[in-house]
Amino acid sequence: MTTPALFISTVLIWGTTRIAIAAQVGDAPIAVSVFYRFAVAGVVMVAGLALVGRLKRPVAWRFVLVQALCLFCMNFMALYTATSLIPSGLVSVIFSLASIFNAVNARLFFGDRISRQTVLAGGLGVIGLVGLFWHDLAVTLNPDTLRGIGWAVLGTSFFSWGNMASRRNAMLGVPPVTANALGMCIGALILLAVLALRGQPLVVPQVPDYWVALAYLSVIGSVIGFTTYLELVRRIGPAQAGYATVLFPVVALTASTLFEGYEWTAASVIGMGFVIAGNAVMFRRSAPPPVPAR
């Protein structure tokens, strides 16, 4: 796939997973739902790679383990918990800061320069999302809200650290699909161990919508979505790839308009304009230096 196609696919897939996640909320404990998601996704991905002869043993395991813990375990545990405490729009706004988290972490771990273009684009995107989700942001700062914000920030941090582990895996010669497949299985095993330590049984919901949502989240949202996103990280770097997270809530808002009757306001329209402007700034190519006259 071309890089623009990867970017668009990632945004559309992860932007629509919010509706599927909402279909699961309350039907099973968060850890159980996340376990089911990555157990199914891991098995599907490992089986698929084995069938096409691309399942290989990583040359190094340490960052595969880090990626599994961050991307396929702690990230979702934290963000699902945040969603249970504060409005989903506010979680989306906080998660949209992943592009800034990625830029900072890439500086810390890899020495990358944080460009003014990245900072400006991230700032425009965040301002736009504040407008888009203004009604969700205007909530009373009660203890549950503060805890929700903390969980959302923690989940976004784990997401970014997972991006750094993925980049390190690529540098060590571990293909993204291999790291994803094994990482999902390892993440599911970690969650299973957590459930066992808690004495939490594997609840089997009787609601059909739960299992339809699980199939979408596991195969489309996880297997395909993570592969396209981490391939973006490899091609264009974590800062620019992370900006895709700014657009996820925009897709979610569009889906909400079509399926949940979301009503647009002046603030949300203006916010959308800021997000589009931020996207244009992030991907604008710098003009070549002028050729000196002779």
PDB file of N, CA, C and O in Angstrom, residues 93-170:
ATOM      1  N   VAL A  93      -9.785  13.382  22.953  1.00  0.00           N
ATOM      2  CA  VAL A  93      -8.974  14.597  22.930  1.00  0.00           C
ATOM      3  C   VAL A  93      -7.611  14.338  23.563  1.00  0.00           C
ATOM      4  O   VAL A  93      -6.571  14.716  23.027  1.00  0.00           O
ATOM      5  N   ILE A  94      -7.609  13.681  24.723  1.00  0.00           N
ATOM      6  CA  ILE A  94      -6.337  13.398  25.395  1.00  0.00           C
ATOM      7  C   ILE A  94      -5.491  12.450  24.550  1.00  0.00           C
ATOM      8  O   ILE A  94      -4.288  12.653  24.372  1.00  0.00           O
ATOM      9  N   PHE A  95      -6.123  11.418  23.978  1.00  0.00           N
ATOM     10  CA  PHE A  95      -5.394  10.452  23.159  1.00  0.00           C
ATOM     11  C   PHE A  95      -4.826  11.098  21.904  1.00  0.00           C
ATOM     12  O   PHE A  95      -3.800  10.645  21.369  1.00  0.00           O
ATOM     13  N   SER A  96      -5.472  12.160  21.441  1.00  0.00           N
ATOM     14  CA  SER A  96      -4.972  12.839  20.236  1.00  0.00           C
ATOM     15  C   SER A  96      -3.607  13.464  20.466  1.00  0.00           C
ATOM     16  O   SER A  96      -2.917  13.820  19.507  1.00  0.00           O
ATOM     17  N   LEU A  97      -3.195  13.613  21.723  1.00  0.00           N
ATOM     18  CA  LEU A  97      -1.877  14.161  22.028  1.00  0.00           C
ATOM     19  C   LEU A  97      -0.765  13.146  21.752  1.00  0.00           C
ATOM     20  O   LEU A  97       0.401  13.440  22.001  1.00  0.00           O
ATOM     21  N   ALA A  98      -1.112  11.969  21.252  1.00  0.00           N
ATOM     22  CA  ALA A  98      -0.104  10.946  20.978  1.00  0.00           C
ATOM     23  C   ALA A  98       0.969  11.451  20.024  1.00  0.00           C
ATOM     24  O   ALA A  98       2.131  11.042  20.123  1.00  0.00           O
ATOM     25  N   SER A  99       0.598  12.314  19.092  1.00  0.00           N
ATOM     26  CA  SER A  99       1.609  12.848  18.168  1.00  0.00           C
ATOM     27  C   SER A  99       2.674  13.636  18.918  1.00  0.00           C
ATOM     28  O   SER A  99       3.870  13.559  18.591  1.00  0.00           O
ATOM     29  N   ILE A 100       2.256  14.389  19.947  1.00  0.00           N
ATOM     30  CA  ILE A 100       3.216  15.137  20.763  1.00  0.00           C
ATOM     31  C   ILE A 100       4.010  14.174  21.635  1.00  0.00           C
ATOM     32  O   ILE A 100       5.238  14.299  21.765  1.00  0.00           O
ATOM     33  N   PHE A 101       3.334  13.203  22.246  1.00  0.00           N
ATOM     34  CA  PHE A 101       4.029  12.192  23.052  1.00  0.00           C
ATOM     35  C   PHE A 101       5.092  11.490  22.199  1.00  0.00           C
ATOM     36  O   PHE A 101       6.215  11.253  22.657  1.00  0.00           O
ATOM     37  N   ASN A 102       4.717  11.124  20.968  1.00  0.00           N
ATOM     38  CA  ASN A 102       5.648  10.424  20.087  1.00  0.00           C
ATOM     39  C   ASN A 102       6.862  11.284  19.754  1.00  0.00           C
ATOM     40  O   ASN A 102       7.991  10.798  19.728  1.00  0.00           O
ATOM     41  N   ALA A 103       6.620  12.551  19.477  1.00  0.00           N
ATOM     42  CA  ALA A 103       7.729  13.446  19.141  1.00  0.00           C
ATOM     43  C   ALA A 103       8.686  13.588  20.321  1.00  0.00           C
ATOM     44  O   ALA A 103       9.910  13.562  20.158  1.00  0.00           O
ATOM     45  N   VAL A 104       8.127  13.745  21.518  1.00  0.00           N
ATOM     46  CA  VAL A 104       8.962  13.878  22.723  1.00  0.00           C
ATOM     47  C   VAL A 104       9.724  12.590  22.996  1.00  0.00           C
ATOM     48  O   VAL A 104      10.934  12.603  23.274  1.00  0.00           O
ATOM     49  N   ASN A 105       9.035  11.451  22.912  1.00  0.00           N
ATOM     50  CA  ASN A 105       9.699  10.179  23.180  1.00  0.00           C
ATOM     51  C   ASN A 105      10.739   9.841  22.119  1.00  0.00           C
ATOM     52  O   ASN A 105      11.775   9.233  22.428  1.00  0.00           O
ATOM     53  N   ALA A 106      10.470  10.204  20.868  1.00  0.00           N
ATOM     54  CA  ALA A 106      11.462   9.976  19.814  1.00  0.00           C
ATOM     55  C   ALA A 106      12.714  10.815  20.079  1.00  0.00           C
ATOM     56  O   ALA A 106      13.837  10.386  19.789  1.00  0.00           O
ATOM     57  N   ARG A 107      12.512  11.996  20.649  1.00  0.00           N
ATOM     58  CA  ARG A 107      13.650  12.828  21.037  1.00  0.00           C
ATOM     59  C   ARG A 107      14.436  12.177  22.173  1.00  0.00           C
ATOM     60  O   ARG A 107      15.670  12.111  22.147  1.00  0.00           O
ATOM     61  N   LEU A 108      13.705  11.647  23.179  1.00  0.00           N
ATOM     62  CA  LEU A 108      14.351  11.048  24.344  1.00  0.00           C
ATOM     63  C   LEU A 108      15.076   9.752  24.001  1.00  0.00           C
ATOM     64  O   LEU A 108      16.193   9.505  24.466  1.00  0.00           O
ATOM     65  N   PHE A 109      14.429   8.892  23.208  1.00  0.00           N
ATOM     66  CA  PHE A 109      14.962   7.561  22.964  1.00  0.00           C
ATOM     67  C   PHE A 109      15.823   7.453  21.709  1.00  0.00           C
ATOM     68  O   PHE A 109      16.685   6.573  21.627  1.00  0.00           O
ATOM     69  N   PHE A 110      15.592   8.333  20.732  1.00  0.00           N
ATOM     70  CA  PHE A 110      16.308   8.216  19.466  1.00  0.00           C
ATOM     71  C   PHE A 110      17.054   9.497  19.062  1.00  0.00           C
ATOM     72  O   PHE A 110      17.748   9.505  18.055  1.00  0.00           O
ATOM     73  N   GLY A 111      16.872  10.544  19.820  1.00  0.00           N
ATOM     74  CA  GLY A 111      17.571  11.788  19.504  1.00  0.00           C
ATOM     75  C   GLY A 111      16.980  12.565  18.349  1.00  0.00           C
ATOM     76  O   GLY A 111      17.644  13.457  17.796  1.00  0.00           O
ATOM     77  N   ASP A 112      15.737  12.264  17.942  1.00  0.00           N
ATOM     78  CA  ASP A 112      15.106  12.991  16.842  1.00  0.00           C
ATOM     79  C   ASP A 112      14.858  14.443  17.220  1.00  0.00           C
ATOM     80  O   ASP A 112      14.585  14.767  18.385  1.00  0.00           O
ATOM     81  N   ARG A 113      14.920  15.298  16.221  1.00  0.00           N
ATOM     82  CA  ARG A 113      14.634  16.710  16.443  1.00  0.00           C
ATOM     83  C   ARG A 113      13.121  16.940  16.427  1.00  0.00           C
ATOM     84  O   ARG A 113      12.410  16.385  15.595  1.00  0.00           O
ATOM     85  N   ILE A 114      12.639  17.739  17.366  1.00  0.00           N
ATOM     86  CA  ILE A 114      11.231  18.125  17.385  1.00  0.00           C
ATOM     87  C   ILE A 114      11.088  19.400  16.551  1.00  0.00           C
ATOM     88  O   ILE A 114      11.566  20.462  16.949  1.00  0.00           O
ATOM     89  N   SER A 115      10.465  19.284  15.407  1.00  0.00           N
ATOM     90  CA  SER A 115      10.361  20.430  14.505  1.00  0.00           C
ATOM     91  C   SER A 115       9.237  21.365  14.928  1.00  0.00           C
ATOM     92  O   SER A 115       8.265  20.958  15.583  1.00  0.00           O
ATOM     93  N   ARG A 116       9.374  22.625  14.539  1.00  0.00           N
ATOM     94  CA  ARG A 116       8.307  23.600  14.805  1.00  0.00           C
ATOM     95  C   ARG A 116       7.041  23.230  14.059  1.00  0.00           C
ATOM     96  O   ARG A 116       5.935  23.492  14.523  1.00  0.00           O
ATOM     97  N   GLN A 117       7.211  22.586  12.903  1.00  0.00           N
ATOM     98  CA  GLN A 117       6.060  22.146  12.120  1.00  0.00           C
ATOM     99  C   GLN A 117       5.235  21.122  12.904  1.00  0.00           C
ATOM    100  O   GLN A 117       4.002  21.188  12.935  1.00  0.00           O
ATOM    101  N   THR A 118       5.921  20.178  13.566  1.00  0.00           N
ATOM    102  CA  THR A 118       5.233  19.165  14.366  1.00  0.00           C
ATOM    103  C   THR A 118       4.496  19.799  15.535  1.00  0.00           C
ATOM    104  O   THR A 118       3.345  19.455  15.830  1.00  0.00           O
ATOM    105  N   VAL A 119       5.150  20.734  16.208  1.00  0.00           N
ATOM    106  CA  VAL A 119       4.531  21.399  17.359  1.00  0.00           C
ATOM    107  C   VAL A 119       3.305  22.197  16.925  1.00  0.00           C
ATOM    108  O   VAL A 119       2.244  22.143  17.565  1.00  0.00           O
ATOM    109  N   LEU A 120       3.443  22.935  15.822  1.00  0.00           N
ATOM    110  CA  LEU A 120       2.316  23.738  15.331  1.00  0.00           C
ATOM    111  C   LEU A 120       1.159  22.845  14.919  1.00  0.00           C
ATOM    112  O   LEU A 120      -0.009  23.120  15.255  1.00  0.00           O
ATOM    113  N   ALA A 121       1.443  21.768  14.187  1.00  0.00           N
ATOM    114  CA  ALA A 121       0.388  20.866  13.734  1.00  0.00           C
ATOM    115  C   ALA A 121      -0.328  20.223  14.914  1.00  0.00           C
ATOM    116  O   ALA A 121      -1.562  20.144  14.945  1.00  0.00           O
ATOM    117  N   GLY A 122       0.444  19.776  15.892  1.00  0.00           N
ATOM    118  CA  GLY A 122      -0.167  19.184  17.072  1.00  0.00           C
ATOM    119  C   GLY A 122      -1.021  20.175  17.834  1.00  0.00           C
ATOM    120  O   GLY A 122      -2.117  19.842  18.304  1.00  0.00           O
ATOM    121  N   GLY A 123      -0.534  21.417  17.944  1.00  0.00           N
ATOM    122  CA  GLY A 123      -1.308  22.448  18.632  1.00  0.00           C
ATOM    123  C   GLY A 123      -2.624  22.743  17.936  1.00  0.00           C
ATOM    124  O   GLY A 123      -3.677  22.857  18.581  1.00  0.00           O
ATOM    125  N   LEU A 124      -2.592  22.858  16.612  1.00  0.00           N
ATOM    126  CA  LEU A 124      -3.818  23.100  15.847  1.00  0.00           C
ATOM    127  C   LEU A 124      -4.802  21.939  15.996  1.00  0.00           C
ATOM    128  O   LEU A 124      -6.010  22.142  16.141  1.00  0.00           O
ATOM    129  N   GLY A 125      -4.252  20.722  15.968  1.00  0.00           N
ATOM    130  CA  GLY A 125      -5.115  19.557  16.107  1.00  0.00           C
ATOM    131  C   GLY A 125      -5.800  19.500  17.455  1.00  0.00           C
ATOM    132  O   GLY A 125      -6.999  19.217  17.554  1.00  0.00           O
ATOM    133  N   VAL A 126      -5.058  19.787  18.503  1.00  0.00           N
ATOM    134  CA  VAL A 126      -5.634  19.761  19.857  1.00  0.00           C
ATOM    135  C   VAL A 126      -6.688  20.851  20.017  1.00  0.00           C
ATOM    136  O   VAL A 126      -7.766  20.622  20.578  1.00  0.00           O
ATOM    137  N   ILE A 127      -6.394  22.060  19.520  1.00  0.00           N
ATOM    138  CA  ILE A 127      -7.379  23.148  19.591  1.00  0.00           C
ATOM    139  C   ILE A 127      -8.651  22.744  18.856  1.00  0.00           C
ATOM    140  O   ILE A 127      -9.768  22.977  19.328  1.00  0.00           O
ATOM    141  N   GLY A 128      -8.481  22.115  17.690  1.00  0.00           N
ATOM    142  CA  GLY A 128      -9.640  21.677  16.926  1.00  0.00           C
ATOM    143  C   GLY A 128     -10.472  20.650  17.670  1.00  0.00           C
ATOM    144  O   GLY A 128     -11.707  20.724  17.678  1.00  0.00           O
ATOM    145  N   LEU A 129      -9.805  19.721  18.341  1.00  0.00           N
ATOM    146  CA  LEU A 129     -10.542  18.702  19.073  1.00  0.00           C
ATOM    147  C   LEU A 129     -11.249  19.261  20.299  1.00  0.00           C
ATOM    148  O   LEU A 129     -12.298  18.765  20.702  1.00  0.00           O
ATOM    149  N   VAL A 130     -10.673  20.300  20.883  1.00  0.00           N
ATOM    150  CA  VAL A 130     -11.366  20.975  21.991  1.00  0.00           C
ATOM    151  C   VAL A 130     -12.694  21.525  21.507  1.00  0.00           C
ATOM    152  O   VAL A 130     -13.728  21.420  22.178  1.00  0.00           O
ATOM    153  N   GLY A 131     -12.681  22.108  20.285  1.00  0.00           N
ATOM    154  CA  GLY A 131     -13.937  22.599  19.719  1.00  0.00           C
ATOM    155  C   GLY A 131     -14.903  21.485  19.375  1.00  0.00           C
ATOM    156  O   GLY A 131     -16.099  21.564  19.659  1.00  0.00           O
ATOM    157  N   LEU A 132     -14.374  20.412  18.797  1.00  0.00           N
ATOM    158  CA  LEU A 132     -15.223  19.294  18.399  1.00  0.00           C
ATOM    159  C   LEU A 132     -15.921  18.646  19.596  1.00  0.00           C
ATOM    160  O   LEU A 132     -17.075  18.234  19.512  1.00  0.00           O
ATOM    161  N   PHE A 133     -15.201  18.557  20.711  1.00  0.00           N
ATOM    162  CA  PHE A 133     -15.747  17.858  21.874  1.00  0.00           C
ATOM    163  C   PHE A 133     -15.929  18.804  23.061  1.00  0.00           C
ATOM    164  O   PHE A 133     -15.754  18.417  24.208  1.00  0.00           O
ATOM    165  N   TRP A 134     -16.300  20.050  22.753  1.00  0.00           N
ATOM    166  CA  TRP A 134     -16.426  21.049  23.799  1.00  0.00           C
ATOM    167  C   TRP A 134     -17.427  20.643  24.875  1.00  0.00           C
ATOM    168  O   TRP A 134     -17.184  20.814  26.072  1.00  0.00           O
ATOM    169  N   HIS A 135     -18.548  20.068  24.453  1.00  0.00           N
ATOM    170  CA  HIS A 135     -19.576  19.691  25.433  1.00  0.00           C
ATOM    171  C   HIS A 135     -19.077  18.588  26.365  1.00  0.00           C
ATOM    172  O   HIS A 135     -19.432  18.549  27.532  1.00  0.00           O
ATOM    173  N   ASP A 136     -18.239  17.691  25.838  1.00  0.00           N
ATOM    174  CA  ASP A 136     -17.673  16.659  26.701  1.00  0.00           C
ATOM    175  C   ASP A 136     -16.616  17.220  27.640  1.00  0.00           C
ATOM    176  O   ASP A 136     -16.426  16.725  28.751  1.00  0.00           O
ATOM    177  N   LEU A 137     -15.901  18.250  27.176  1.00  0.00           N
ATOM    178  CA  LEU A 137     -14.867  18.845  28.010  1.00  0.00           C
ATOM    179  C   LEU A 137     -15.445  19.673  29.148  1.00  0.00           C
ATOM    180  O   LEU A 137     -14.830  19.794  30.209  1.00  0.00           O
ATOM    181  N   ALA A 138     -16.607  20.243  28.926  1.00  0.00           N
ATOM    182  CA  ALA A 138     -17.215  21.116  29.933  1.00  0.00           C
ATOM    183  C   ALA A 138     -17.944  20.283  30.986  1.00  0.00           C
ATOM    184  O   ALA A 138     -19.157  20.347  31.126  1.00  0.00           O
ATOM    185  N   VAL A 139     -17.172  19.471  31.711  1.00  0.00           N
ATOM    186  CA  VAL A 139     -17.741  18.638  32.765  1.00  0.00           C
ATOM    187  C   VAL A 139     -17.218  19.092  34.112  1.00  0.00           C
ATOM    188  O   VAL A 139     -16.189  19.752  34.216  1.00  0.00           O
ATOM    189  N   THR A 140     -17.936  18.749  35.152  1.00  0.00           N
ATOM    190  CA  THR A 140     -17.511  19.105  36.501  1.00  0.00           C
ATOM    191  C   THR A 140     -16.295  18.275  36.882  1.00  0.00           C
ATOM    192  O   THR A 140     -16.282  17.068  36.709  1.00  0.00           O
ATOM    193  N   LEU A 141     -15.273  18.949  37.424  1.00  0.00           N
ATOM    194  CA  LEU A 141     -14.051  18.245  37.785  1.00  0.00           C
ATOM    195  C   LEU A 141     -14.231  17.529  39.122  1.00  0.00           C
ATOM    196  O   LEU A 141     -13.683  17.912  40.151  1.00  0.00           O
ATOM    197  N   ASN A 142     -15.002  16.463  39.107  1.00  0.00           N
ATOM    198  CA  ASN A 142     -15.177  15.648  40.298  1.00  0.00           C
ATOM    199  C   ASN A 142     -14.074  14.591  40.348  1.00  0.00           C
ATOM    200  O   ASN A 142     -13.302  14.443  39.407  1.00  0.00           O
ATOM    201  N   PRO A 143     -13.958  13.839  41.442  1.00  0.00           N
ATOM    202  CA  PRO A 143     -12.874  12.847  41.556  1.00  0.00           C
ATOM    203  C   PRO A 143     -12.851  11.838  40.417  1.00  0.00           C
ATOM    204  O   PRO A 143     -11.773  11.463  39.945  1.00  0.00           O
ATOM    205  N   ASP A 144     -14.029  11.370  39.971  1.00  0.00           N
ATOM    206  CA  ASP A 144     -14.062  10.416  38.865  1.00  0.00           C
ATOM    207  C   ASP A 144     -13.485  11.017  37.590  1.00  0.00           C
ATOM    208  O   ASP A 144     -12.777  10.343  36.832  1.00  0.00           O
ATOM    209  N   THR A 145     -13.785  12.282  37.342  1.00  0.00           N
ATOM    210  CA  THR A 145     -13.256  12.945  36.157  1.00  0.00           C
ATOM    211  C   THR A 145     -11.738  13.047  36.217  1.00  0.00           C
ATOM    212  O   THR A 145     -11.045  12.785  35.235  1.00  0.00           O
ATOM    213  N   LEU A 146     -11.217  13.429  37.377  1.00  0.00           N
ATOM    214  CA  LEU A 146      -9.762  13.541  37.526  1.00  0.00           C
ATOM    215  C   LEU A 146      -9.085  12.188  37.335  1.00  0.00           C
ATOM    216  O   LEU A 146      -8.041  12.093  36.688  1.00  0.00           O
ATOM    217  N   ARG A 147      -9.687  11.128  37.888  1.00  0.00           N
ATOM    218  CA  ARG A 147      -9.116   9.791  37.697  1.00  0.00           C
ATOM    219  C   ARG A 147      -9.183   9.396  36.224  1.00  0.00           C
ATOM    220  O   ARG A 147      -8.253   8.775  35.692  1.00  0.00           O
ATOM    221  N   GLY A 148     -10.298   9.739  35.566  1.00  0.00           N
ATOM    222  CA  GLY A 148     -10.432   9.419  34.149  1.00  0.00           C
ATOM    223  C   GLY A 148      -9.372  10.098  33.305  1.00  0.00           C
ATOM    224  O   GLY A 148      -8.796   9.488  32.395  1.00  0.00           O
ATOM    225  N   ILE A 149      -9.110  11.363  33.600  1.00  0.00           N
ATOM    226  CA  ILE A 149      -8.058  12.088  32.867  1.00  0.00           C
ATOM    227  C   ILE A 149      -6.705  11.419  33.094  1.00  0.00           C
ATOM    228  O   ILE A 149      -5.917  11.229  32.163  1.00  0.00           O
ATOM    229  N   GLY A 150      -6.437  11.029  34.339  1.00  0.00           N
ATOM    230  CA  GLY A 150      -5.171  10.360  34.633  1.00  0.00           C
ATOM    231  C   GLY A 150      -5.024   9.053  33.874  1.00  0.00           C
ATOM    232  O   GLY A 150      -3.960   8.764  33.307  1.00  0.00           O
ATOM    233  N   TRP A 151      -6.102   8.244  33.824  1.00  0.00           N
ATOM    234  CA  TRP A 151      -6.055   6.985  33.081  1.00  0.00           C
ATOM    235  C   TRP A 151      -5.849   7.236  31.589  1.00  0.00           C
ATOM    236  O   TRP A 151      -5.118   6.499  30.911  1.00  0.00           O
ATOM    237  N   ALA A 152      -6.503   8.278  31.046  1.00  0.00           N
ATOM    238  CA  ALA A 152      -6.362   8.583  29.620  1.00  0.00           C
ATOM    239  C   ALA A 152      -4.938   9.006  29.280  1.00  0.00           C
ATOM    240  O   ALA A 152      -4.376   8.595  28.256  1.00  0.00           O
ATOM    241  N   VAL A 153      -4.341   9.832  30.135  1.00  0.00           N
ATOM    242  CA  VAL A 153      -2.952  10.246  29.922  1.00  0.00           C
ATOM    243  C   VAL A 153      -2.025   9.042  30.015  1.00  0.00           C
ATOM    244  O   VAL A 153      -1.102   8.877  29.203  1.00  0.00           O
ATOM    245  N   LEU A 154      -2.279   8.164  30.994  1.00  0.00           N
ATOM    246  CA  LEU A 154      -1.450   6.967  31.145  1.00  0.00           C
ATOM    247  C   LEU A 154      -1.587   6.052  29.924  1.00  0.00           C
ATOM    248  O   LEU A 154      -0.594   5.532  29.404  1.00  0.00           O
ATOM    249  N   GLY A 155      -2.821   5.870  29.428  1.00  0.00           N
ATOM    250  CA  GLY A 155      -3.029   5.036  28.252  1.00  0.00           C
ATOM    251  C   GLY A 155      -2.330   5.590  27.029  1.00  0.00           C
ATOM    252  O   GLY A 155      -1.736   4.841  26.236  1.00  0.00           O
ATOM    253  N   THR A 156      -2.374   6.913  26.856  1.00  0.00           N
ATOM    254  CA  THR A 156      -1.691   7.541  25.729  1.00  0.00           C
ATOM    255  C   THR A 156      -0.183   7.387  25.856  1.00  0.00           C
ATOM    256  O   THR A 156       0.525   7.190  24.854  1.00  0.00           O
ATOM    257  N   SER A 157       0.325   7.465  27.078  1.00  0.00           N
ATOM    258  CA  SER A 157       1.762   7.267  27.307  1.00  0.00           C
ATOM    259  C   SER A 157       2.178   5.856  26.917  1.00  0.00           C
ATOM    260  O   SER A 157       3.197   5.657  26.239  1.00  0.00           O
ATOM    261  N   PHE A 158       1.396   4.858  27.342  1.00  0.00           N
ATOM    262  CA  PHE A 158       1.717   3.475  26.974  1.00  0.00           C
ATOM    263  C   PHE A 158       1.676   3.291  25.457  1.00  0.00           C
ATOM    264  O   PHE A 158       2.506   2.584  24.881  1.00  0.00           O
ATOM    265  N   PHE A 159       0.695   3.925  24.806  1.00  0.00           N
ATOM    266  CA  PHE A 159       0.597   3.841  23.356  1.00  0.00           C
ATOM    267  C   PHE A 159       1.870   4.370  22.702  1.00  0.00           C
ATOM    268  O   PHE A 159       2.426   3.751  21.793  1.00  0.00           O
ATOM    269  N   SER A 160       2.348   5.497  23.169  1.00  0.00           N
ATOM    270  CA  SER A 160       3.550   6.100  22.593  1.00  0.00           C
ATOM    271  C   SER A 160       4.783   5.258  22.875  1.00  0.00           C
ATOM    272  O   SER A 160       5.631   5.060  21.995  1.00  0.00           O
ATOM    273  N   TRP A 161       4.910   4.743  24.088  1.00  0.00           N
ATOM    274  CA  TRP A 161       6.050   3.873  24.398  1.00  0.00           C
ATOM    275  C   TRP A 161       6.031   2.619  23.532  1.00  0.00           C
ATOM    276  O   TRP A 161       7.085   2.124  23.126  1.00  0.00           O
ATOM    277  N   GLY A 162       4.843   2.108  23.253  1.00  0.00           N
ATOM    278  CA  GLY A 162       4.728   0.976  22.349  1.00  0.00           C
ATOM    279  C   GLY A 162       5.198   1.319  20.949  1.00  0.00           C
ATOM    280  O   GLY A 162       5.808   0.489  20.257  1.00  0.00           O
ATOM    281  N   ASN A 163       4.922   2.553  20.523  1.00  0.00           N
ATOM    282  CA  ASN A 163       5.411   3.018  19.218  1.00  0.00           C
ATOM    283  C   ASN A 163       6.934   3.022  19.182  1.00  0.00           C
ATOM    284  O   ASN A 163       7.556   2.641  18.181  1.00  0.00           O
ATOM    285  N   MET A 164       7.556   3.450  20.283  1.00  0.00           N
ATOM    286  CA  MET A 164       9.014   3.476  20.345  1.00  0.00           C
ATOM    287  C   MET A 164       9.576   2.050  20.302  1.00  0.00           C
ATOM    288  O   MET A 164      10.586   1.789  19.633  1.00  0.00           O
ATOM    289  N   ALA A 165       8.915   1.121  20.994  1.00  0.00           N
ATOM    290  CA  ALA A 165       9.354  -0.273  20.959  1.00  0.00           C
ATOM    291  C   ALA A 165       9.223  -0.846  19.552  1.00  0.00           C
ATOM    292  O   ALA A 165      10.086  -1.594  19.089  1.00  0.00           O
ATOM    293  N   SER A 166       8.140  -0.480  18.853  1.00  0.00           N
ATOM    294  CA  SER A 166       7.956  -0.941  17.482  1.00  0.00           C
ATOM    295  C   SER A 166       9.061  -0.417  16.574  1.00  0.00           C
ATOM    296  O   SER A 166       9.584  -1.148  15.717  1.00  0.00           O
ATOM    297  N   ARG A 167       9.421   0.826  16.759  1.00  0.00           N
ATOM    298  CA  ARG A 167      10.493   1.399  15.951  1.00  0.00           C
ATOM    299  C   ARG A 167      11.813   0.682  16.229  1.00  0.00           C
ATOM    300  O   ARG A 167      12.584   0.389  15.299  1.00  0.00           O
ATOM    301  N   ARG A 168      12.065   0.377  17.505  1.00  0.00           N
ATOM    302  CA  ARG A 168      13.298  -0.339  17.845  1.00  0.00           C
ATOM    303  C   ARG A 168      13.290  -1.742  17.242  1.00  0.00           C
ATOM    304  O   ARG A 168      14.325  -2.233  16.761  1.00  0.00           O
ATOM    305  N   ASN A 169      12.125  -2.396  17.253  1.00  0.00           N
ATOM    306  CA  ASN A 169      12.022  -3.718  16.635  1.00  0.00           C
ATOM    307  C   ASN A 169      12.371  -3.657  15.158  1.00  0.00           C
ATOM    308  O   ASN A 169      13.075  -4.530  14.629  1.00  0.00           O
ATOM    309  N   ALA A 170      11.861  -2.626  14.470  1.00  0.00           N
ATOM    310  CA  ALA A 170      12.165  -2.474  13.048  1.00  0.00           C
ATOM    311  C   ALA A 170      13.661  -2.280  12.832  1.00  0.00           C
ATOM    312  O   ALA A 170      14.244  -2.832  11.886  1.00  0.00           O
TER     313      ALA A 170
END
